[in-house]
Amino acid sequence: MSKKYYRIDIPFRIILIYLIRIITFVIRLIVKHYKMILTHLILIFLSIITLYPVLWVFKMAFSPTQGFSTSLKGGYTLNNFITLFTITDSENNLLMIRQFWNSIFVSVISAFIGLVLATSAAYAFSRFEFKGKKSGMSAMLITQMFPGVLVIIPLYLILDNIGLLNSLWGLILVYSTTSVPFSIFMLKGYFDTIPKEIEEAAVMDGASQFIIFIKIILPLSRPALAITALFSFMTAWNEFILAATFMGKEKYYTVPVMLQSFVGAFNTQWGLFAAGSIIVSLPVVILFLYVQKHLVGGLTAGGIKG
Amino acid sequence: MNKESNNSKIKLNIFYFIVFTVFIIILQGILYNKTIKMNSLNKELYLVKENSNKLFQKMEVEGYKKASLEFKKYHFEDVFYFKEAQDKRYQFIYNRDLVKSLTQKKLKESSLLDKSIYDSCDNKNKLSEFNGKYILSYINKGKCYSFLTVKISNTLNSGLGAIWYLLIGVILIMLVSFIFIPKNNKNRVIVSTIILLYNIFFFVYSLIILGNAQNKNIEGIINITKSNLIQIFIIIIISTLLFIGFYISKFNTKLTNTLIKYKTPYLYILPGGLGIALLSFSPLFSGIILSFFRVKYGEYNFIWFGNYYDILIGGFKNIANPEGFYYTFFITVIWTLINIFFHLAIGMSIALVLNKKRLKFKKIYSIIFIIPWAIPNYITALIWKSMFHKQFGSINNLLVFLGFERISWFTNTTTAFLANLFTNIWLGFPFMMVMTLGALQSIPAHLYDAAVMDGATKWQQFKYITLPMLKPALLPSIILGIIWTFNMFNVIYLVSGGEPNGSTDILITEAYRWAFERNGRYGYSAAYATIIFIVLYLYNYTTNKISNRGEANE
Amino acid sequence: MKISIILLLLAISNISFAKSLTLWHAYRGKERKALEKIAKIYEKEENIKINLLAIPYDAFDKKLTASIPRMQGPDVFIFANDKIGNWAESGLIETLNYYFYNKKRLFLTLMFDTTVNSMVYKNKLYAIPLAFKVPVLFYNKKYIKNPPKTFDDLISISKKEMLLNKKIFGLGYENTNFFFHSMFYFAFGGKLFNNKKEVLINSKGAMKSIEFAKFLALKTKIMPEEITSAVLTTLFNKNKLIFVINGPWFSAEIDKEINYGIAPIPDIDVGHKAKPYMSNEGIFINKYSKNKKDAIKFIRFLAGIRGAKIRMIDGDQSVSVKSLYRNKNDERLLAFKLQAENSEPISNSPLMSYFWAPMAQSLKKVLEQNIKINKALNDAKIKIEKLLSK
């Protein structure tokens, strides 16, 4: 009996000891890192709130019907994605790939042009004193104030007059200038935080204004440039009404136009719309992954050593 | 030496002025000619219309060939004569010579002429257009008589001409003042004022002509289409810019001097500024001008400040009306303030947490938090709307689970407003988070090291280092965030849709409804948009003043 | 700029080698495929290129009003009839009286009269009807084999089933949307406005119709609350809803496992047949089009029997051509035909756009906020009159 008891007892004791050890270890860990754990708990909670509505986008995207459903039950298929990628126009062009390429082309180039225009202007606003500086800044702001509802027809006329209707370059022209005022504002704010002493030192070394701008200011403001690029990209990426109005052929449309075409007078093809939304948001997430390097790296990566 | 260079500059300026003015005068002459022709034709057509009954009767009695001579006085090419058959179909009997010439010249036109005359007879005593010509028809005793005018297309409207007068007037007076008034003379101010008055006078005058053209002329003759209007807008913009430019420079070489002095910064700004001027300012100006018109079914009537009166004064009569201007404005302001507060609070705290060096999985977190910004908000806004459903929405399910009662979110202004708010906070915090993350990178690390050395607490670090350092880099995002939230259309339109009874609408949704849900009342909508613009401008102006004062105090 | 002009010229010269017609539409899915098929057939037979362009519904009107006055518009386009008044007054669309009333009037007798009449504005024909959309009754065959003939039947069936299973609902339709409420509104003789622009929404018929809607929503307890199309889809797909009144597009939203039938909307009571709104799609000609003759020819093909047959079979459209509804075994076709004969085309007057929101609001007031019918309708009347006076 006693032997038997002993035999059972050993593993039991060992288990008990280890259990207590583990528990004390966990408690110590918690006591030691309770702040970290609390932050993670809060972040996880916020993530759940953030992702909850997105869950339905996925549900609808993989649903076999086109209804706007609010329950997670029901079948799951890839049909919506297959349909999306096989939509063709009357000349048998595969529209999704074509329009996706258009979107990338238009957004990347207009983000780039917008960024170039904005950087130089923001640098002037930040570093030079000149007549009309203040009014210039508020003029930039003014363009953001007028609601976009009524700009379609004037823009149409302008593009028609310069012969850029039905051309992706027309869209690029419009998109790159719409994001410029914000970008100037954003970059000016950032340039202002870069200490002037750095430039003054360079001037002493005999560097020209332009060289300073290219070689010192730009590398230092990588985070702001990354964000501005992301922002300009997004402005062009999600826009549909101008693209639908200015383009005369389906192969010139951008992806958001296709997405919007699933919204009808009486009903919407939610399955296709949701699947399209996922496809549309992917490049943004990927781009953010890249931009993130300059943002979340912590202070050591991008910090300015004044 | 300075004087000499100034003199040469003045000479150069005179040269450009003369060349420019001659060019404008020639252009003006051509336009004036056309305008006059157009005007006289209008008058005569008006007479025909007025006396048409008499003329038609004359034709009945004397036969159409004799009567047609009379019509030719009024630029009518020829007379057509139709007999109405049974079933309201018309038999076409018309001047064969004309038809022959038409068929020989333009085969395509002839078949369409039939149709136009047919429609004209249907129209009864109204003018209809055919290929730049106008057809006037008259029906008497089952017979339809039609008259074709000479070609009057491609001529410009009288209103358009009036605006050219404005331009020429400004330039002429500038020239005169430039030549005759010496530098540093006080009279310059007087002349400038005269020019200003002159400009205003012609601006108003041309708009009156536009209004009259719409009201008094025969339908269809002066057809101010949208494209015409926009031509007018562009001309007004050019003349105003010219005016402003020269007014500021007071006709001396100050402008040139400034340009030379600040060459570098201006060159840096030029490319971006040009793009913005072309594609952002011209729509804005055209919008403001549009707000002085009553637009109904594509017709434009100049009504002075009618739209503004209706919105601002008319809205004043019933101030608590949820669809009136003042209530909507109140909601819009509250909406903006609360949103910006939460966007900033949430976005900034998440960014601060994510910026911690030792935090694990921060890349994953930040990607999760970016998602609301990445997915098109059209679909996510509607998902939020369905989450607020009374019987089946997950938010009410959660409330029941927590022991509360179900809320009917969209039948009460407060709850409907809250529903909008939750949705927009969810949509908007990622933007502020990303902006803060970027701004945080501008804070030098050594500041914190020094603070730690001094024994500062985390809170003190935040208060004395992070916040003040964040401010300059984050301020633009906040200002623009306010403007965008003020004009946040999708969320309001898709989530509450203004429910209940339009009490959660904001100004921009109201402007949209006027433009696209109430028969394209673009004028009214533009007036709303202009008011939004002015409000935001005033906001920006006052905050600028305040921040300037603050800086001065520091 | 010069380069772009040259490119543009090149583009134009490329197209101009043959005759061509440009057609804008907002179709998608099956309807779009059917249209493309018709265009291909027509291209081969008539040796003319048909350039099709699909435009999102939301952007359609904006694109038209921007492009037509600038001569950049299409030759023909397909859209619903509700904008006719606006477009006609703004001079964007061509009148078709000459082509279809002057000669060969027979063509129009192919179509349902209501559909043709819906395209007439101020005594002028502006479009040729292609297809119509009208709400019908969808019923779940798990609960009931034969559709009810009257609302009394519908209510008693619903109540019976709801006693057996407490989680289900009897009837669902978007009762605060005037498009669907119209079935009662016009059944009781309600009217919106007359020729003198007088607002007539507080008539007895209108009140009776809202009373009936209130009775359905609040007294019978067979309906869920705050109905949106999402709610209808979700419940019907879970077998939790026996009857749904919805447009033909609802079929695409129903799961494959659900066994359902389609029938005309039941009678309200003796003498009051449900008379829902009918939305009509037509094909229009741009006023500034340069090949109107070819356009008319193509329209005759597309709207005529051959085109309609393809649109009906391939595109699942309920087309406007009468003779294609002869097959009496097809429950679906029969339901649409019967309902089409008993429906009210949506007015194409520009005045109409002032009515949608106030009517929906007064419905919401009565059904969700417990406000009296009389007051709700009077409020709406005042609001509409204000809008009209501006």
PDB file of C-alpha atoms in Angstrom, chain B residues 278-420:
ATOM      1  CA  LEU B 278      -4.945  75.296 -62.878  1.00  0.00           C
ATOM      2  CA  LEU B 279      -6.729  72.339 -61.360  1.00  0.00           C
ATOM      3  CA  SER B 280      -7.794  73.460 -57.904  1.00  0.00           C
ATOM      4  CA  PHE B 281      -8.458  77.173 -58.116  1.00  0.00           C
ATOM      5  CA  SER B 282     -10.405  77.373 -61.338  1.00  0.00           C
ATOM      6  CA  PRO B 283     -13.048  74.867 -60.175  1.00  0.00           C
ATOM      7  CA  LEU B 284     -13.241  76.809 -56.934  1.00  0.00           C
ATOM      8  CA  PHE B 285     -13.847  80.115 -58.706  1.00  0.00           C
ATOM      9  CA  SER B 286     -16.388  78.605 -61.047  1.00  0.00           C
ATOM     10  CA  GLY B 287     -18.158  77.164 -58.011  1.00  0.00           C
ATOM     11  CA  ILE B 288     -18.325  80.550 -56.327  1.00  0.00           C
ATOM     12  CA  ILE B 289     -19.685  82.224 -59.436  1.00  0.00           C
ATOM     13  CA  LEU B 290     -22.189  79.437 -59.934  1.00  0.00           C
ATOM     14  CA  SER B 291     -23.577  80.195 -56.487  1.00  0.00           C
ATOM     15  CA  PHE B 292     -25.057  83.464 -57.822  1.00  0.00           C
ATOM     16  CA  PHE B 293     -27.249  81.581 -60.280  1.00  0.00           C
ATOM     17  CA  ARG B 294     -30.463  79.727 -60.026  1.00  0.00           C
ATOM     18  CA  VAL B 295     -29.960  76.529 -61.937  1.00  0.00           C
ATOM     19  CA  LYS B 296     -33.023  74.619 -62.948  1.00  0.00           C
ATOM     20  CA  TYR B 297     -33.086  71.952 -65.635  1.00  0.00           C
ATOM     21  CA  GLY B 298     -29.821  73.160 -67.097  1.00  0.00           C
ATOM     22  CA  GLU B 299     -30.974  76.794 -67.293  1.00  0.00           C
ATOM     23  CA  TYR B 300     -28.932  79.441 -65.539  1.00  0.00           C
ATOM     24  CA  ASN B 301     -30.526  82.569 -64.119  1.00  0.00           C
ATOM     25  CA  PHE B 302     -28.494  85.187 -62.391  1.00  0.00           C
ATOM     26  CA  ILE B 303     -30.238  85.933 -59.102  1.00  0.00           C
ATOM     27  CA  TRP B 304     -27.679  87.974 -57.196  1.00  0.00           C
ATOM     28  CA  PHE B 305     -27.463  86.728 -53.635  1.00  0.00           C
ATOM     29  CA  GLY B 306     -30.781  84.894 -53.860  1.00  0.00           C
ATOM     30  CA  ASN B 307     -29.361  81.533 -52.882  1.00  0.00           C
ATOM     31  CA  TYR B 308     -27.453  82.997 -49.968  1.00  0.00           C
ATOM     32  CA  TYR B 309     -30.487  84.950 -48.857  1.00  0.00           C
ATOM     33  CA  ASP B 310     -32.533  81.820 -48.926  1.00  0.00           C
ATOM     34  CA  ILE B 311     -29.995  79.790 -46.986  1.00  0.00           C
ATOM     35  CA  LEU B 312     -28.850  82.358 -44.445  1.00  0.00           C
ATOM     36  CA  ILE B 313     -31.833  84.666 -43.919  1.00  0.00           C
ATOM     37  CA  GLY B 314     -34.523  82.129 -44.815  1.00  0.00           C
ATOM     38  CA  GLY B 315     -32.870  79.679 -42.470  1.00  0.00           C
ATOM     39  CA  PHE B 316     -32.904  82.294 -39.734  1.00  0.00           C
ATOM     40  CA  LYS B 317     -36.690  82.353 -39.654  1.00  0.00           C
ATOM     41  CA  ASN B 318     -36.858  78.828 -38.387  1.00  0.00           C
ATOM     42  CA  ILE B 319     -33.643  78.327 -36.564  1.00  0.00           C
ATOM     43  CA  ALA B 320     -34.395  74.993 -34.933  1.00  0.00           C
ATOM     44  CA  ASN B 321     -35.547  73.355 -38.165  1.00  0.00           C
ATOM     45  CA  PRO B 322     -33.307  70.308 -38.608  1.00  0.00           C
ATOM     46  CA  GLU B 323     -33.101  70.953 -42.333  1.00  0.00           C
ATOM     47  CA  GLY B 324     -32.329  74.633 -41.983  1.00  0.00           C
ATOM     48  CA  PHE B 325     -28.830  75.993 -42.331  1.00  0.00           C
ATOM     49  CA  TYR B 326     -28.131  76.967 -38.744  1.00  0.00           C
ATOM     50  CA  TYR B 327     -29.085  73.651 -37.191  1.00  0.00           C
ATOM     51  CA  THR B 328     -27.052  71.746 -39.775  1.00  0.00           C
ATOM     52  CA  PHE B 329     -24.135  74.069 -39.197  1.00  0.00           C
ATOM     53  CA  PHE B 330     -24.324  73.483 -35.453  1.00  0.00           C
ATOM     54  CA  ILE B 331     -24.330  69.714 -35.970  1.00  0.00           C
ATOM     55  CA  THR B 332     -21.415  69.990 -38.383  1.00  0.00           C
ATOM     56  CA  VAL B 333     -19.283  71.895 -35.893  1.00  0.00           C
ATOM     57  CA  ILE B 334     -19.995  69.475 -33.058  1.00  0.00           C
ATOM     58  CA  TRP B 335     -19.410  66.572 -35.376  1.00  0.00           C
ATOM     59  CA  THR B 336     -16.023  67.948 -36.398  1.00  0.00           C
ATOM     60  CA  LEU B 337     -14.821  68.758 -32.910  1.00  0.00           C
ATOM     61  CA  ILE B 338     -15.726  65.442 -31.321  1.00  0.00           C
ATOM     62  CA  ASN B 339     -14.309  63.496 -34.211  1.00  0.00           C
ATOM     63  CA  ILE B 340     -11.004  65.297 -34.235  1.00  0.00           C
ATOM     64  CA  PHE B 341     -10.670  64.873 -30.496  1.00  0.00           C
ATOM     65  CA  PHE B 342     -11.130  61.116 -30.654  1.00  0.00           C
ATOM     66  CA  HIS B 343      -9.057  60.685 -33.796  1.00  0.00           C
ATOM     67  CA  LEU B 344      -6.209  62.465 -32.120  1.00  0.00           C
ATOM     68  CA  ALA B 345      -6.590  60.826 -28.729  1.00  0.00           C
ATOM     69  CA  ILE B 346      -6.815  57.287 -30.076  1.00  0.00           C
ATOM     70  CA  GLY B 347      -4.406  57.708 -32.962  1.00  0.00           C
ATOM     71  CA  MET B 348      -1.815  59.416 -30.848  1.00  0.00           C
ATOM     72  CA  SER B 349      -1.949  56.969 -27.939  1.00  0.00           C
ATOM     73  CA  ILE B 350      -1.655  53.976 -30.228  1.00  0.00           C
ATOM     74  CA  ALA B 351       1.236  55.623 -32.046  1.00  0.00           C
ATOM     75  CA  LEU B 352       3.004  56.366 -28.773  1.00  0.00           C
ATOM     76  CA  VAL B 353       2.588  52.763 -27.662  1.00  0.00           C
ATOM     77  CA  LEU B 354       3.729  51.408 -31.006  1.00  0.00           C
ATOM     78  CA  ASN B 355       6.749  53.658 -30.933  1.00  0.00           C
ATOM     79  CA  LYS B 356       8.104  51.886 -27.842  1.00  0.00           C
ATOM     80  CA  LYS B 357      11.374  50.201 -28.592  1.00  0.00           C
ATOM     81  CA  ARG B 358      10.829  46.974 -26.743  1.00  0.00           C
ATOM     82  CA  LEU B 359       7.226  46.288 -27.721  1.00  0.00           C
ATOM     83  CA  LYS B 360       6.860  42.981 -29.513  1.00  0.00           C
ATOM     84  CA  PHE B 361       4.657  42.349 -32.560  1.00  0.00           C
ATOM     85  CA  LYS B 362       4.393  46.071 -33.188  1.00  0.00           C
ATOM     86  CA  LYS B 363       4.575  45.570 -36.929  1.00  0.00           C
ATOM     87  CA  ILE B 364       1.601  43.246 -36.793  1.00  0.00           C
ATOM     88  CA  TYR B 365      -0.347  45.658 -34.632  1.00  0.00           C
ATOM     89  CA  SER B 366       0.352  48.607 -36.836  1.00  0.00           C
ATOM     90  CA  ILE B 367      -0.795  46.684 -39.908  1.00  0.00           C
ATOM     91  CA  ILE B 368      -3.993  45.723 -38.137  1.00  0.00           C
ATOM     92  CA  PHE B 369      -4.634  49.336 -37.218  1.00  0.00           C
ATOM     93  CA  ILE B 370      -4.022  50.556 -40.750  1.00  0.00           C
ATOM     94  CA  ILE B 371      -6.738  48.315 -42.190  1.00  0.00           C
ATOM     95  CA  PRO B 372      -9.737  50.653 -41.635  1.00  0.00           C
ATOM     96  CA  TRP B 373      -7.912  53.201 -43.754  1.00  0.00           C
ATOM     97  CA  ALA B 374      -6.969  50.711 -46.441  1.00  0.00           C
ATOM     98  CA  ILE B 375     -10.374  49.173 -47.159  1.00  0.00           C
ATOM     99  CA  PRO B 376     -12.711  51.352 -49.263  1.00  0.00           C
ATOM    100  CA  ASN B 377     -14.962  53.059 -46.740  1.00  0.00           C
ATOM    101  CA  TYR B 378     -18.047  52.602 -48.875  1.00  0.00           C
ATOM    102  CA  ILE B 379     -18.355  48.998 -47.759  1.00  0.00           C
ATOM    103  CA  THR B 380     -17.130  49.366 -44.168  1.00  0.00           C
ATOM    104  CA  ALA B 381     -19.493  52.278 -43.506  1.00  0.00           C
ATOM    105  CA  LEU B 382     -22.391  50.097 -44.598  1.00  0.00           C
ATOM    106  CA  ILE B 383     -21.159  47.243 -42.427  1.00  0.00           C
ATOM    107  CA  TRP B 384     -21.209  49.604 -39.462  1.00  0.00           C
ATOM    108  CA  LYS B 385     -24.715  50.631 -40.398  1.00  0.00           C
ATOM    109  CA  SER B 386     -25.852  47.013 -40.271  1.00  0.00           C
ATOM    110  CA  MET B 387     -24.065  46.596 -36.934  1.00  0.00           C
ATOM    111  CA  PHE B 388     -26.374  49.289 -35.555  1.00  0.00           C
ATOM    112  CA  HIS B 389     -29.548  47.462 -36.591  1.00  0.00           C
ATOM    113  CA  LYS B 390     -32.150  47.314 -33.857  1.00  0.00           C
ATOM    114  CA  GLN B 391     -33.060  43.619 -33.991  1.00  0.00           C
ATOM    115  CA  PHE B 392     -30.056  41.932 -35.542  1.00  0.00           C
ATOM    116  CA  GLY B 393     -27.128  44.319 -35.179  1.00  0.00           C
ATOM    117  CA  SER B 394     -24.140  43.049 -33.244  1.00  0.00           C
ATOM    118  CA  ILE B 395     -23.891  46.217 -31.140  1.00  0.00           C
ATOM    119  CA  ASN B 396     -27.403  45.752 -29.788  1.00  0.00           C
ATOM    120  CA  ASN B 397     -26.625  42.057 -29.258  1.00  0.00           C
ATOM    121  CA  LEU B 398     -23.646  43.103 -27.178  1.00  0.00           C
ATOM    122  CA  LEU B 399     -25.821  45.536 -25.213  1.00  0.00           C
ATOM    123  CA  VAL B 400     -28.306  42.745 -24.488  1.00  0.00           C
ATOM    124  CA  PHE B 401     -25.447  40.480 -23.421  1.00  0.00           C
ATOM    125  CA  LEU B 402     -24.307  43.192 -21.002  1.00  0.00           C
ATOM    126  CA  GLY B 403     -27.814  43.498 -19.616  1.00  0.00           C
ATOM    127  CA  PHE B 404     -29.010  46.635 -21.400  1.00  0.00           C
ATOM    128  CA  GLU B 405     -31.999  47.110 -23.653  1.00  0.00           C
ATOM    129  CA  ARG B 406     -31.947  47.239 -27.418  1.00  0.00           C
ATOM    130  CA  ILE B 407     -31.576  50.729 -28.847  1.00  0.00           C
ATOM    131  CA  SER B 408     -33.275  51.898 -31.992  1.00  0.00           C
ATOM    132  CA  TRP B 409     -30.236  53.798 -33.184  1.00  0.00           C
ATOM    133  CA  PHE B 410     -31.614  55.764 -36.083  1.00  0.00           C
ATOM    134  CA  THR B 411     -34.881  57.067 -34.663  1.00  0.00           C
ATOM    135  CA  ASN B 412     -33.243  59.436 -32.233  1.00  0.00           C
ATOM    136  CA  THR B 413     -30.910  62.282 -33.135  1.00  0.00           C
ATOM    137  CA  THR B 414     -28.398  61.606 -30.364  1.00  0.00           C
ATOM    138  CA  THR B 415     -28.043  57.904 -31.005  1.00  0.00           C
ATOM    139  CA  ALA B 416     -27.962  58.376 -34.772  1.00  0.00           C
ATOM    140  CA  PHE B 417     -25.241  60.957 -34.284  1.00  0.00           C
ATOM    141  CA  LEU B 418     -23.360  58.528 -32.043  1.00  0.00           C
ATOM    142  CA  ALA B 419     -23.622  55.812 -34.675  1.00  0.00           C
ATOM    143  CA  ASN B 420     -22.070  58.165 -37.228  1.00  0.00           C
TER     144      ASN B 420
END
